[in-house]
PDB file of C-alpha atoms in Angstrom:
ATOM      1  CA  MET A   1     -28.067-178.770  22.387  1.00 64.00           C
ATOM      2  CA  ARG A   2     -29.267-180.188  19.174  1.00 80.00           C
ATOM      3  CA  ASP A   3     -32.590-178.100  19.218  1.00 80.00           C
ATOM      4  CA  GLU A   4     -30.536-175.021  19.871  1.00 82.00           C
ATOM      5  CA  ILE A   5     -28.520-175.635  16.610  1.00 83.00           C
ATOM      6  CA  LYS A   6     -31.677-176.340  14.635  1.00 82.00           C
ATOM      7  CA  LEU A   7     -33.162-173.137  15.981  1.00 81.00           C
ATOM      8  CA  ARG A   8     -30.110-171.047  14.868  1.00 84.00           C
ATOM      9  CA  ARG A   9     -29.957-172.526  11.614  1.00 86.00           C
ATOM     10  CA  SER A  10     -33.550-172.018  10.783  1.00 86.00           C
ATOM     11  CA  GLY A  11     -33.286-168.320  12.034  1.00 86.00           C
ATOM     12  CA  GLU A  12     -30.296-167.803   9.652  1.00 88.00           C
ATOM     13  CA  LEU A  13     -32.310-169.379   6.833  1.00 87.00           C
ATOM     14  CA  PHE A  14     -35.163-166.889   7.555  1.00 86.00           C
ATOM     15  CA  TYR A  15     -32.743-164.005   7.758  1.00 88.00           C
ATOM     16  CA  GLN A  16     -31.070-164.834   4.323  1.00 89.00           C
ATOM     17  CA  GLY A  17     -34.526-165.276   2.799  1.00 88.00           C
ATOM     18  CA  SER A  18     -35.721-161.941   3.971  1.00 90.00           C
ATOM     19  CA  ILE A  19     -32.553-160.264   2.518  1.00 91.00           C
ATOM     20  CA  ASN A  20     -33.234-161.971  -0.864  1.00 91.00           C
ATOM     21  CA  LEU A  21     -36.887-160.803  -0.791  1.00 91.00           C
ATOM     22  CA  LEU A  22     -35.814-157.193   0.141  1.00 92.00           C
ATOM     23  CA  GLU A  23     -33.401-156.994  -2.894  1.00 92.00           C
ATOM     24  CA  GLN A  24     -36.132-158.319  -5.193  1.00 93.00           C
ATOM     25  CA  VAL A  25     -38.634-155.687  -3.886  1.00 92.00           C
ATOM     26  CA  LYS A  26     -35.990-152.963  -4.441  1.00 92.00           C
ATOM     27  CA  ILE A  27     -35.503-154.108  -8.105  1.00 89.00           C
ATOM     28  CA  ALA A  28     -39.300-154.209  -8.689  1.00 89.00           C
ATOM     29  CA  LEU A  29     -39.893-150.727  -7.167  1.00 88.00           C
ATOM     30  CA  ALA A  30     -37.113-149.288  -9.284  1.00 85.00           C
ATOM     31  CA  VAL A  31     -38.675-150.789 -12.430  1.00 82.00           C
ATOM     32  CA  ALA A  32     -42.241-149.512 -11.433  1.00 82.00           C
ATOM     33  CA  GLN A  33     -40.875-146.043 -10.786  1.00 83.00           C
ATOM     34  CA  GLN A  34     -39.208-145.809 -14.168  1.00 77.00           C
ATOM     35  CA  GLN A  35     -40.929-143.523 -16.743  1.00 74.00           C
ATOM     36  CA  GLU A  36     -42.171-145.232 -19.795  1.00 69.00           C
ATOM     37  CA  ILE A  37     -40.778-144.047 -23.264  1.00 62.00           C
ATOM     38  CA  ASN A  38     -43.299-143.277 -25.905  1.00 61.00           C
ATOM     39  CA  LEU A  39     -42.004-144.961 -28.964  1.00 59.00           C
ATOM     40  CA  ALA A  40     -44.628-143.062 -31.168  1.00 61.00           C
ATOM     41  CA  ASP A  41     -42.542-139.790 -30.681  1.00 59.00           C
ATOM     42  CA  THR A  42     -39.882-140.920 -33.083  1.00 59.00           C
ATOM     43  CA  SER A  43     -41.699-141.631 -36.333  1.00 61.00           C
ATOM     44  CA  ILE A  44     -39.598-141.382 -39.343  1.00 61.00           C
ATOM     45  CA  ASP A  45     -40.948-139.212 -42.270  1.00 63.00           C
ATOM     46  CA  ASN A  46     -41.828-141.246 -45.340  1.00 69.00           C
ATOM     47  CA  SER A  47     -39.746-139.072 -47.711  1.00 72.00           C
ATOM     48  CA  PHE A  48     -36.659-139.683 -45.498  1.00 69.00           C
ATOM     49  CA  SER A  49     -37.203-143.340 -45.841  1.00 69.00           C
ATOM     50  CA  GLN A  50     -37.451-143.039 -49.719  1.00 73.00           C
ATOM     51  CA  PHE A  51     -34.167-141.022 -49.636  1.00 71.00           C
ATOM     52  CA  LEU A  52     -32.355-143.788 -47.716  1.00 69.00           C
ATOM     53  CA  PHE A  53     -33.791-146.514 -49.995  1.00 70.00           C
ATOM     54  CA  SER A  54     -32.506-144.416 -53.081  1.00 70.00           C
ATOM     55  CA  LEU A  55     -29.005-144.374 -51.527  1.00 69.00           C
ATOM     56  CA  THR A  56     -29.015-148.196 -51.102  1.00 68.00           C
ATOM     57  CA  GLN A  57     -29.990-149.528 -54.579  1.00 62.00           C
ATOM     58  CA  GLN A  58     -29.343-153.185 -54.703  1.00 62.00           C
ATOM     59  CA  SER A  59     -28.439-153.823 -58.371  1.00 64.00           C
ATOM     60  CA  ILE A  60     -27.500-151.988 -61.513  1.00 64.00           C
ATOM     61  CA  SER A  61     -28.602-153.374 -65.017  1.00 67.00           C
ATOM     62  CA  THR A  62     -25.982-153.406 -67.715  1.00 69.00           C
ATOM     63  CA  SER A  63     -28.498-151.603 -70.054  1.00 70.00           C
ATOM     64  CA  PHE A  64     -28.284-148.615 -67.616  1.00 65.00           C
ATOM     65  CA  LEU A  65     -24.484-148.693 -67.778  1.00 66.00           C
ATOM     66  CA  THR A  66     -24.205-148.877 -71.616  1.00 70.00           C
ATOM     67  CA  LYS A  67     -25.117-145.290 -71.987  1.00 67.00           C
ATOM     68  CA  TYR A  68     -22.050-144.142 -69.930  1.00 68.00           C
ATOM     69  CA  LEU A  69     -19.584-146.323 -71.603  1.00 70.00           C
ATOM     70  CA  ILE A  70     -17.392-144.516 -74.122  1.00 70.00           C
ATOM     71  CA  PRO A  71     -15.428-146.776 -76.593  1.00 70.00           C
ATOM     72  CA  GLN A  72     -11.664-146.116 -76.416  1.00 68.00           C
ATOM     73  CA  PRO A  73      -9.578-146.364 -79.399  1.00 73.00           C
ATOM     74  CA  LYS A  74      -7.091-149.174 -79.473  1.00 73.00           C
ATOM     75  CA  THR A  75      -3.495-147.972 -79.756  1.00 72.00           C
ATOM     76  CA  ALA A  76      -0.529-150.201 -80.813  1.00 72.00           C
ATOM     77  CA  TYR A  77       1.962-150.978 -77.988  1.00 65.00           C
ATOM     78  CA  GLN A  78       5.202-149.288 -78.392  1.00 67.00           C
ATOM     79  CA  ARG A  79       8.388-150.467 -76.708  1.00 62.00           C
ATOM     80  CA  GLU A  80      10.672-148.045 -75.183  1.00 64.00           C
ATOM     81  CA  SER A  81      13.903-150.010 -75.990  1.00 64.00           C
ATOM     82  CA  SER A  82      15.236-151.058 -79.371  1.00 63.00           C
ATOM     83  CA  ILE A  83      16.317-154.526 -78.398  1.00 63.00           C
ATOM     84  CA  LYS A  84      14.881-157.243 -80.424  1.00 68.00           C
ATOM     85  CA  THR A  85      14.865-160.877 -79.354  1.00 69.00           C
ATOM     86  CA  GLN A  86      15.152-163.901 -81.568  1.00 72.00           C
ATOM     87  CA  VAL A  87      14.004-167.505 -80.961  1.00 75.00           C
ATOM     88  CA  LEU A  88      16.892-169.757 -81.852  1.00 74.00           C
ATOM     89  CA  SER A  89      17.498-173.426 -81.503  1.00 78.00           C
ATOM     90  CA  SER A  90      20.537-174.437 -79.414  1.00 75.00           C
ATOM     91  CA  THR A  91      22.647-175.228 -82.411  1.00 76.00           C
ATOM     92  CA  GLU A  92      21.845-171.893 -84.019  1.00 77.00           C
ATOM     93  CA  ALA A  93      22.663-170.115 -80.646  1.00 72.00           C
ATOM     94  CA  ILE A  94      25.917-171.918 -80.489  1.00 71.00           C
ATOM     95  CA  SER A  95      26.941-171.256 -84.162  1.00 73.00           C
ATOM     96  CA  LEU A  96      26.405-167.396 -83.453  1.00 71.00           C
ATOM     97  CA  LEU A  97      28.775-167.527 -80.560  1.00 69.00           C
ATOM     98  CA  LYS A  98      32.403-168.231 -80.803  1.00 66.00           C
ATOM     99  CA  ALA A  99      33.540-171.524 -79.316  1.00 62.00           C
ATOM    100  CA  ASP A 100      36.529-169.957 -77.573  1.00 61.00           C
ATOM    101  CA  LEU A 101      34.187-167.253 -76.018  1.00 69.00           C
ATOM    102  CA  ILE A 102      32.091-169.997 -74.543  1.00 67.00           C
ATOM    103  CA  GLU A 103      34.918-172.070 -73.252  1.00 68.00           C
ATOM    104  CA  SER A 104      36.423-168.738 -71.609  1.00 71.00           C
ATOM    105  CA  GLU A 105      33.084-168.071 -69.896  1.00 71.00           C
ATOM    106  CA  VAL A 106      32.763-171.591 -68.348  1.00 65.00           C
ATOM    107  CA  ILE A 107      36.429-171.495 -67.210  1.00 68.00           C
ATOM    108  CA  SER A 108      35.966-168.119 -65.468  1.00 69.00           C
ATOM    109  CA  LEU A 109      32.827-169.275 -63.873  1.00 64.00           C
ATOM    110  CA  ALA A 110      34.555-172.363 -62.421  1.00 61.00           C
ATOM    111  CA  HIS A 111      37.405-170.207 -61.260  1.00 63.00           C
ATOM    112  CA  ASP A 112      35.073-167.742 -59.536  1.00 66.00           C
ATOM    113  CA  GLU A 113      33.633-170.649 -57.529  1.00 74.00           C
ATOM    114  CA  ASP A 114      36.515-171.660 -55.370  1.00 79.00           C
ATOM    115  CA  ILE A 115      35.425-175.241 -54.815  1.00 83.00           C
ATOM    116  CA  ASN A 116      38.824-176.049 -52.884  1.00 86.00           C
ATOM    117  CA  ALA A 117      38.067-173.323 -50.435  1.00 87.00           C
ATOM    118  CA  TRP A 118      34.561-174.732 -49.858  1.00 88.00           C
ATOM    119  CA  ILE A 119      35.996-178.342 -49.365  1.00 89.00           C
ATOM    120  CA  ASP A 120      38.502-176.941 -46.735  1.00 91.00           C
ATOM    121  CA  GLN A 121      35.864-175.166 -44.832  1.00 91.00           C
ATOM    122  CA  VAL A 122      33.642-178.169 -44.727  1.00 90.00           C
ATOM    123  CA  ARG A 123      36.633-180.478 -43.677  1.00 90.00           C
ATOM    124  CA  ARG A 124      37.418-177.890 -40.831  1.00 92.00           C
ATOM    125  CA  CYS A 125      33.824-177.837 -39.655  1.00 90.00           C
ATOM    126  CA  LEU A 126      33.607-181.579 -39.573  1.00 89.00           C
ATOM    127  CA  GLU A 127      36.908-182.001 -37.763  1.00 89.00           C
ATOM    128  CA  THR A 128      36.175-179.351 -35.068  1.00 91.00           C
ATOM    129  CA  ASN A 129      32.572-180.508 -34.659  1.00 88.00           C
ATOM    130  CA  PRO A 130      32.374-184.261 -34.418  1.00 86.00           C
ATOM    131  CA  GLN A 131      28.744-184.126 -33.529  1.00 89.00           C
ATOM    132  CA  ILE A 132      27.895-182.742 -36.970  1.00 86.00           C
ATOM    133  CA  ASP A 133      26.801-185.539 -39.408  1.00 81.00           C
ATOM    134  CA  THR A 134      24.279-184.118 -41.860  1.00 83.00           C
ATOM    135  CA  MET A 135      24.402-181.453 -44.704  1.00 84.00           C
ATOM    136  CA  LEU A 136      22.015-179.251 -43.006  1.00 86.00           C
ATOM    137  CA  GLN A 137      24.150-179.122 -39.744  1.00 88.00           C
ATOM    138  CA  ILE A 138      27.086-178.088 -42.017  1.00 89.00           C
ATOM    139  CA  VAL A 139      25.173-175.277 -43.515  1.00 89.00           C
ATOM    140  CA  GLU A 140      23.970-173.993 -40.205  1.00 90.00           C
ATOM    141  CA  ALA A 141      27.623-174.149 -38.881  1.00 91.00           C
ATOM    142  CA  THR A 142      29.249-172.399 -41.883  1.00 90.00           C
ATOM    143  CA  ASP A 143      28.535-169.631 -44.170  1.00 88.00           C
ATOM    144  CA  LEU A 144      28.064-171.787 -47.169  1.00 89.00           C
ATOM    145  CA  SER A 145      24.839-172.577 -49.012  1.00 88.00           C
ATOM    146  CA  ILE A 146      23.432-176.100 -49.152  1.00 87.00           C
ATOM    147  CA  VAL A 147      24.588-176.337 -52.946  1.00 86.00           C
ATOM    148  CA  GLN A 148      28.093-175.405 -52.001  1.00 88.00           C
ATOM    149  CA  VAL A 149      28.057-177.911 -49.197  1.00 88.00           C
ATOM    150  CA  PHE A 150      26.763-180.615 -51.408  1.00 86.00           C
ATOM    151  CA  ILE A 151      29.306-179.887 -54.166  1.00 85.00           C
ATOM    152  CA  SER A 152      32.251-179.789 -51.777  1.00 86.00           C
ATOM    153  CA  LEU A 153      31.185-183.062 -50.188  1.00 86.00           C
ATOM    154  CA  LEU A 154      30.792-184.615 -53.751  1.00 85.00           C
ATOM    155  CA  PHE A 155      34.374-183.485 -54.673  1.00 84.00           C
ATOM    156  CA  SER A 156      35.948-184.657 -51.355  1.00 84.00           C
ATOM    157  CA  ASP A 157      36.427-188.016 -49.752  1.00 84.00           C
ATOM    158  CA  TYR A 158      33.251-188.162 -47.654  1.00 82.00           C
ATOM    159  CA  GLU A 159      30.527-190.757 -48.257  1.00 81.00           C
ATOM    160  CA  LEU A 160      26.957-189.404 -48.603  1.00 80.00           C
ATOM    161  CA  ILE A 161      24.180-191.690 -47.222  1.00 80.00           C
ATOM    162  CA  GLN A 162      20.414-190.900 -47.760  1.00 80.00           C
ATOM    163  CA  ARG A 163      18.528-191.242 -44.418  1.00 73.00           C
ATOM    164  CA  ASN A 164      14.959-192.864 -44.252  1.00 74.00           C
ATOM    165  CA  ASN A 165      13.538-191.818 -47.680  1.00 72.00           C
ATOM    166  CA  PHE A 166      14.162-189.614 -50.698  1.00 68.00           C
ATOM    167  CA  TYR A 167      13.389-186.416 -48.962  1.00 69.00           C
ATOM    168  CA  GLY A 168      15.342-187.370 -45.827  1.00 69.00           C
ATOM    169  CA  GLU A 169      18.543-185.817 -44.466  1.00 73.00           C
ATOM    170  CA  ILE A 170      21.952-186.792 -46.070  1.00 76.00           C
ATOM    171  CA  GLU A 171      24.141-188.251 -43.671  1.00 76.00           C
ATOM    172  CA  ILE A 172      27.951-187.814 -43.966  1.00 79.00           C
ATOM    173  CA  LYS A 173      30.398-190.622 -43.237  1.00 75.00           C
ATOM    174  CA  ASN A 174      34.322-190.213 -43.455  1.00 73.00           C
TER     175      ASN A 174
END
């Protein structure tokens, strides 16, 4: 029985070898029957080569360009507006403005920013969301900017604690 298996295996091996040999012969026959291409047919005329070379010039000298440069007259720059600026020191600028005008501007700016509303909004956010304990989480939970949250926390009764390092998050304690 063992000899029969050896005979079958050797027969299969001869069969596979003959199939491989047949494929290689077919490829060699196809290559041999292929017509050769004469590369001498496609010579390029010398004038055409010179034409291509003239189109691909590698560098241009600056002396060549100077004959094409036309000097342009310089014109003075004219502003369209008639607003003039002055450079003043801080004391000169304050002396030009009326003191009551400055005070009214500061007060109107402070009233435009409703800090009490910000404080209430932050307090509501912290009361309804006990898991929130950083400024960035408050910013994400409310429509306030980080500056508004920071100012409202400064003016309220919360304690701000810096985490890890200077650039770490600011933790909020009640």
